[in-house]
Coordinates of C-alpha atoms and ligand atoms in Angstrom, one line a residue:
M606 CA 91.7 8.7 -0.7
S607 CA 88.9 11.0 0.3
D608 CA 88.8 14.5 -1.3
T609 CA 87.4 16.2 1.8
I610 CA 89.8 16.6 4.7
E611 CA 88.1 17.0 8.1
K612 CA 89.8 19.5 10.5
I613 CA 89.3 19.0 14.2
K614 CA 90.7 20.2 17.5
C615 CA 91.1 16.9 19.2
L616 CA 91.2 13.3 18.0
I617 CA 91.1 10.4 20.5
I618 CA 92.2 7.0 19.2
G619 CA 90.8 4.1 21.2
S620 CA 87.7 3.5 23.3
G621 CA 89.0 1.9 26.5
P622 CA 88.9 3.6 29.9
A623 CA 91.7 6.0 28.9
G624 CA 90.0 7.1 25.6
Y625 CA 86.6 7.6 27.2
T626 CA 88.0 9.5 30.2
A627 CA 90.0 11.7 27.9
A628 CA 86.8 12.3 25.9
I629 CA 84.8 13.3 29.0
Y630 CA 87.4 15.9 29.9
A631 CA 88.0 17.1 26.4
A632 CA 84.3 17.5 25.6
R633 CA 83.7 19.4 28.9
A634 CA 86.6 21.7 27.9
N635 CA 84.9 22.5 24.5
M636 CA 87.5 20.7 22.5
Y637 CA 84.8 18.9 20.5
P638 CA 86.6 15.6 20.5
V639 CA 86.1 12.9 17.9
L640 CA 86.8 9.4 19.2
Y641 CA 87.5 6.4 17.0
Q642 CA 86.6 3.1 18.8
G643 CA 88.7 0.7 16.7
T644 CA 87.9 -3.0 16.4
Q645 CA 87.4 -3.5 20.1
P646 CA 84.7 -1.0 21.2
G647 CA 85.1 -0.5 24.9
G648 CA 88.6 -2.0 25.0
Q649 CA 90.1 -4.8 27.0
L650 CA 87.5 -4.7 29.8
T651 CA 84.8 -5.9 27.4
T652 CA 86.4 -9.3 27.7
T653 CA 85.9 -9.6 31.4
N654 CA 82.7 -10.4 33.4
E655 CA 83.7 -9.0 36.7
V656 CA 85.4 -5.7 37.6
E657 CA 85.5 -5.4 41.3
N658 CA 88.4 -2.9 41.8
F659 CA 87.1 0.2 39.9
P660 CA 86.1 2.8 42.5
G661 CA 82.4 3.7 42.5
Y662 CA 81.0 0.2 42.0
P663 CA 80.5 -1.2 45.5
D664 CA 78.9 -4.4 44.1
G665 CA 81.2 -4.7 41.2
V666 CA 80.2 -4.3 37.5
T667 CA 80.7 -6.3 34.3
G668 CA 83.3 -4.9 32.0
P669 CA 80.9 -4.4 29.1
D670 CA 78.4 -2.5 31.4
M671 CA 81.1 -0.3 32.7
M672 CA 82.3 0.6 29.3
I673 CA 78.8 1.4 28.0
Q674 CA 78.4 3.8 31.0
L675 CA 81.7 5.5 30.2
Q676 CA 80.6 5.8 26.5
E677 CA 77.3 7.3 27.6
Q678 CA 79.1 9.8 29.9
A679 CA 81.4 10.8 27.1
K680 CA 78.5 11.3 24.6
R681 CA 76.5 13.3 27.1
F682 CA 79.1 16.1 26.8
G683 CA 79.2 16.0 23.0
T684 CA 81.9 13.5 22.1
D685 CA 81.6 12.3 18.6
V686 CA 82.0 8.6 18.9
R687 CA 82.7 6.8 15.6
D688 CA 83.5 3.4 14.3
G689 CA 86.8 3.1 12.5
W690 CA 90.4 2.0 12.7
V691 CA 93.2 4.4 12.4
T692 CA 95.5 2.9 9.8
K693 CA 98.1 5.6 9.3
V694 CA 99.4 8.8 10.8
D695 CA 101.8 11.6 9.8
F696 CA 103.1 13.6 12.8
S697 CA 105.8 15.4 10.9
G698 CA 104.2 18.8 10.8
E699 CA 102.4 21.1 13.2
I700 CA 99.0 19.8 12.1
H701 CA 98.8 16.1 12.8
K702 CA 97.4 14.0 9.9
V703 CA 95.5 10.8 10.6
W704 CA 93.9 8.4 8.2
V705 CA 90.9 6.2 9.2
N706 CA 90.3 2.9 7.3
D707 CA 92.9 4.0 4.8
T708 CA 90.5 6.5 3.3
K709 CA 89.3 9.3 5.5
E710 CA 91.9 12.0 6.2
I711 CA 91.6 14.1 9.3
H712 CA 93.8 17.0 10.3
C713 CA 94.0 17.4 14.1
E714 CA 95.4 20.1 16.3
T715 CA 95.8 17.6 19.1
V716 CA 95.8 13.8 19.1
I717 CA 95.3 11.6 22.2
I718 CA 96.5 8.1 21.8
S719 CA 94.7 5.5 23.9
T720 CA 95.2 2.4 21.8
G721 CA 96.0 0.1 24.8
A722 CA 97.9 -3.1 24.8
S723 CA 97.1 -6.8 24.2
A724 CA 98.1 -9.5 26.6
K725 CA 100.0 -12.4 25.0
Y726 CA 98.6 -15.9 25.4
L727 CA 100.1 -19.3 24.7
G728 CA 97.6 -19.9 21.9
L729 CA 96.6 -23.4 23.0
P730 CA 92.9 -24.2 22.0
S731 CA 92.2 -25.3 25.6
E732 CA 93.6 -22.0 27.0
Q733 CA 91.5 -20.0 24.6
H734 CA 88.4 -22.0 25.4
Y735 CA 88.6 -21.3 29.2
L736 CA 89.6 -17.7 28.5
Q737 CA 86.5 -17.1 26.4
M738 CA 84.3 -19.0 29.0
G739 CA 85.6 -16.8 31.8
G740 CA 86.4 -20.1 33.4
G741 CA 89.8 -19.7 35.0
V742 CA 92.3 -18.3 32.5
S743 CA 93.6 -14.8 33.1
A744 CA 96.4 -12.5 32.1
C745 CA 96.1 -10.2 35.1
A746 CA 96.8 -11.4 38.7
V747 CA 95.9 -8.0 40.2
C748 CA 92.5 -8.1 38.4
D749 CA 91.6 -11.7 38.9
G750 CA 93.7 -13.1 41.8
F751 CA 91.1 -12.3 44.4
F752 CA 88.7 -14.8 42.7
Y753 CA 91.2 -17.6 43.6
R754 CA 91.6 -17.0 47.3
N755 CA 92.8 -20.1 49.2
Q756 CA 92.9 -22.0 46.0
E757 CA 95.7 -23.6 43.9
V758 CA 96.8 -21.8 40.8
V759 CA 99.4 -22.1 38.1
I760 CA 101.2 -19.2 36.5
V761 CA 103.4 -19.4 33.3
G762 CA 106.2 -16.9 32.7
A763 CA 109.8 -16.2 33.6
G764 CA 110.2 -12.4 33.5
D765 CA 109.9 -9.7 36.1
S766 CA 106.2 -9.3 35.6
A767 CA 105.6 -13.0 36.0
C768 CA 107.6 -13.0 39.3
E769 CA 105.7 -9.9 40.4
E770 CA 102.4 -11.6 39.6
A771 CA 103.4 -15.0 41.2
H772 CA 104.3 -13.2 44.4
Y773 CA 101.1 -11.2 44.4
L774 CA 99.1 -14.5 44.0
S775 CA 101.1 -16.2 46.7
K776 CA 99.5 -13.8 49.2
L777 CA 96.0 -14.8 48.2
C778 CA 96.3 -18.4 47.1
K779 CA 97.1 -21.6 48.9
K780 CA 99.7 -22.7 46.4
V781 CA 101.2 -21.1 43.3
T782 CA 103.0 -23.3 40.7
M783 CA 105.2 -21.3 38.4
L784 CA 106.1 -22.8 35.0
V785 CA 109.4 -21.6 33.5
R786 CA 110.0 -22.9 30.0
S787 CA 113.8 -22.8 30.0
E788 CA 116.3 -23.8 32.6
K789 CA 116.5 -20.3 34.0
F790 CA 114.4 -17.1 34.7
R791 CA 114.6 -14.0 32.5
A792 CA 113.7 -11.9 35.6
S793 CA 116.2 -9.8 37.5
R794 CA 117.9 -11.6 40.3
I795 CA 116.1 -9.7 43.0
M796 CA 112.7 -10.7 41.6
E797 CA 113.8 -14.3 41.1
E798 CA 115.1 -14.4 44.7
R799 CA 111.8 -13.1 46.0
V800 CA 109.9 -15.8 44.3
R801 CA 112.3 -18.5 45.3
K802 CA 112.1 -17.5 48.9
T803 CA 108.3 -17.6 49.0
E804 CA 107.2 -20.8 50.7
N805 CA 103.9 -21.5 48.8
I806 CA 105.4 -20.9 45.3
E807 CA 106.7 -24.0 43.6
I808 CA 109.0 -23.4 40.6
L809 CA 109.1 -25.9 37.8
L810 CA 112.0 -25.2 35.4
H811 CA 112.2 -26.7 31.9
T812 CA 108.4 -27.0 32.0
E813 CA 105.8 -26.0 29.5
T814 CA 102.0 -26.1 29.4
D815 CA 100.7 -29.1 27.4
E816 CA 97.0 -28.6 28.0
V817 CA 94.6 -26.6 30.2
L818 CA 92.3 -29.2 31.7
G819 CA 88.8 -28.6 32.8
D820 CA 85.2 -29.8 32.9
G821 CA 84.2 -27.8 29.9
N822 CA 83.2 -24.8 32.0
V823 CA 86.0 -24.2 34.5
V824 CA 89.7 -25.1 34.8
T825 CA 90.5 -28.0 37.0
G826 CA 94.2 -28.5 36.3
I827 CA 97.1 -28.1 34.0
R828 CA 98.9 -30.8 32.2
V829 CA 102.6 -29.9 31.9
K830 CA 105.5 -31.4 30.1
N831 CA 109.1 -31.5 31.2
R832 CA 111.1 -30.3 28.2
A833 CA 114.2 -32.2 29.3
T834 CA 112.6 -35.6 29.9
G835 CA 109.4 -35.3 27.8
E836 CA 107.5 -36.6 30.8
T837 CA 104.0 -35.2 31.4
S838 CA 102.2 -34.7 34.7
E839 CA 99.0 -33.0 35.9
I840 CA 98.8 -30.2 38.4
P841 CA 95.5 -29.5 40.1
A842 CA 94.5 -25.9 39.8
T843 CA 91.4 -23.7 39.5
G844 CA 93.2 -20.7 37.9
F845 CA 95.7 -20.5 35.1
F846 CA 97.6 -17.2 34.9
V847 CA 99.5 -16.3 31.7
A848 CA 102.3 -13.7 32.4
I849 CA 104.3 -13.9 29.2
G850 CA 104.1 -10.2 28.3
H851 CA 101.9 -7.7 26.5
K852 CA 102.1 -6.0 23.1
P853 CA 101.2 -2.3 23.0
N854 CA 99.1 -1.3 20.0
T855 CA 101.5 1.3 18.8
D856 CA 102.8 0.0 15.4
I857 CA 101.4 2.8 13.4
F858 CA 103.2 5.4 15.5
K859 CA 106.7 3.9 15.4
D860 CA 108.0 6.3 12.6
Y861 CA 107.0 9.4 14.5
L862 CA 107.0 8.8 18.3
A863 CA 109.7 7.7 20.7
L864 CA 108.9 4.1 21.8
D865 CA 110.7 1.8 24.1
E866 CA 112.2 -1.5 23.0
T867 CA 108.8 -3.3 23.5
G868 CA 106.9 -0.6 21.7
Y869 CA 105.4 1.3 24.6
I870 CA 105.1 5.0 23.9
I871 CA 107.6 7.0 26.0
N872 CA 105.9 9.9 27.7
E873 CA 107.6 12.8 29.4
P874 CA 107.7 11.8 33.1
G875 CA 104.7 13.1 35.1
T876 CA 102.8 14.1 32.0
S877 CA 101.1 12.6 29.0
K878 CA 103.3 14.4 26.5
T879 CA 104.9 12.2 23.8
S880 CA 108.0 13.2 21.8
V881 CA 105.8 15.1 19.4
P882 CA 104.2 18.4 20.6
G883 CA 100.4 18.2 20.4
V884 CA 100.3 14.3 20.6
F885 CA 99.5 12.9 24.0
V886 CA 99.1 9.4 25.4
G887 CA 97.0 7.8 28.1
G888 CA 96.4 4.2 29.3
D889 CA 98.2 0.9 28.6
A890 CA 99.8 2.1 25.4
A891 CA 102.4 3.9 27.6
D892 CA 102.2 1.8 30.8
H893 CA 103.9 -1.6 31.2
V894 CA 103.8 -1.3 35.0
Y895 CA 100.3 -0.7 36.3
R896 CA 98.0 -1.8 33.5
Q897 CA 94.7 -1.1 35.3
A898 CA 91.5 0.5 34.3
I899 CA 91.8 3.2 36.9
T900 CA 95.3 4.1 35.9
A901 CA 94.2 4.2 32.3
A902 CA 91.4 6.5 33.2
G903 CA 93.7 8.7 35.3
T904 CA 96.3 9.0 32.5
G905 CA 93.4 9.6 30.0
C906 CA 92.4 12.5 32.1
M907 CA 95.9 13.8 32.1
A908 CA 96.1 13.6 28.3
A909 CA 93.0 15.7 27.9
L910 CA 94.2 18.3 30.4
D911 CA 97.6 18.4 28.7
A912 CA 95.9 18.8 25.3
E913 CA 93.7 21.6 26.5
R914 CA 96.7 23.5 27.9
Y915 CA 98.6 22.9 24.7
L916 CA 95.8 24.5 22.7
A917 CA 95.4 27.3 25.2
A918 CA 99.1 28.2 25.0
K919 CA 98.9 28.4 21.2
E920 CA 96.0 30.8 21.2
Ligands
FAD2049 C1 90.5 -10.1 30.8 C2 91.0 -8.8 31.4 C3 90.5 -8.5 32.6 C4 90.8 -7.3 33.2 N1 90.3 -7.0 34.4 C5 90.6 -5.8 35.0 C6 90.0 -5.4 36.2 O1 89.2 -6.2 36.8 N2 90.3 -4.2 36.7 C7 91.2 -3.4 36.1 O2 91.5 -2.3 36.6 N3 91.8 -3.7 35.0 C8 91.5 -4.9 34.4 N4 92.1 -5.2 33.2 C9 93.1 -4.3 32.6 C10 92.3 -3.2 31.9 O3 91.3 -3.7 31.0 C11 93.3 -2.3 31.1 O4 94.3 -1.8 31.9 C12 92.5 -1.1 30.5 O5 91.5 -1.6 29.6 C13 93.5 -0.3 29.6 O6 92.7 0.7 29.0 P1 93.2 1.5 27.8 O7 92.2 2.6 27.6 O8 94.6 1.9 27.9 O9 93.1 0.6 26.5 P2 92.3 -0.7 26.1 O10 91.2 -1.1 27.0 O11 93.3 -1.7 25.7 O12 91.5 -0.2 24.8 C14 92.3 0.1 23.6 C15 91.3 0.7 22.6 O13 92.0 1.1 21.5 C16 91.4 0.8 20.3 N5 92.4 0.8 19.2 C17 93.6 0.2 19.2 N6 94.3 0.5 18.1 C18 93.5 1.3 17.4 C19 93.6 1.9 16.1 N7 94.6 1.8 15.3 N8 92.5 2.7 15.7 C20 91.4 2.9 16.4 N9 91.3 2.3 17.6 C21 92.3 1.5 18.1 C22 90.8 -0.6 20.6 O14 89.7 -0.9 19.7 C23 90.3 -0.3 22.0 O15 89.0 0.3 22.0 C24 91.7 -6.4 32.6 C25 92.3 -6.8 31.3 C26 91.9 -8.0 30.7 C27 92.4 -8.3 29.4

């Protein structure tokens, strides 16, 4: 444990669009924010080549370039951007205690959590290969569906989000094949019905992904296995969408903050306030619905404004 405890007004945990937007607002409000980047500086967007739906980039931008620009903007107003992983918190008192890399202790008047969420993948080596290559594997239909216009795609998943994403893709793609592992959906009946009624969505029950096929660079098809018969077959596809859920990065907060059953932080509706005064949340850590860079940036802005008003009310 360190012997010098640092005292600060505003700590931001996470360096995705929510964290950097919160930093821009907090720095401009003279809150002298300190931002810890975590193990993924720039957040989820650094894993994608093309971001075409963030306003202000008419020609699109790569995820890494966009995140470097956000970091520069946050630094320009004085944000102290640091490397480090928050390993422990104690939100039981009025001053919020945070430990970085298990050693450095920081006492914060306000904390903005922007630790994001991680998409779950199947874990097949071929899936990971084409994911890393940017060659046709995606966990976000809204982000990447447009790249597969008039093409044939496969989506795996059986919950509400999978149905939502399959339906979204059906408006863009020639054909969507939906792989459901068991004999029934996990989605609500209304979502299942919507998918079933969509002409260009074919549903394969009892079916799992055996292999993502491709030419080494891009996906060309999916080999699937019928779990009832053991038979395998190949489905031609240029895109493979994985919609089996996300895991919010919120484990370290579970003893102090109200979380939902999946681990998303519960915020007071219409605000960024968590169940602990002085602790605010922005971005995907509290959002299982929209999960977009622009909504993360928007809620990051809300978190900084709420933190600033919290401090002003205490003065
Ligand atoms: C492949 C891919 C493509 C995408 N494409 C698009 C797109 O085109 N358009 C779009 O709008 N959205 C897209 N998204 C979604 C978008 O990336 C997310 O909605 C957005 O990044 C969420 O931002 P965030 O700030 O909440 O968190 P994240 O981007 O998830 O960042 C979380 C940050 O928290 C840090 N962190 C976590 N835990 C700790 C800890 N304990 N201590 C310190 N730091 C911590 C991480 O290091 C990271 O910096 C895409 C997502 C993926 C995965």
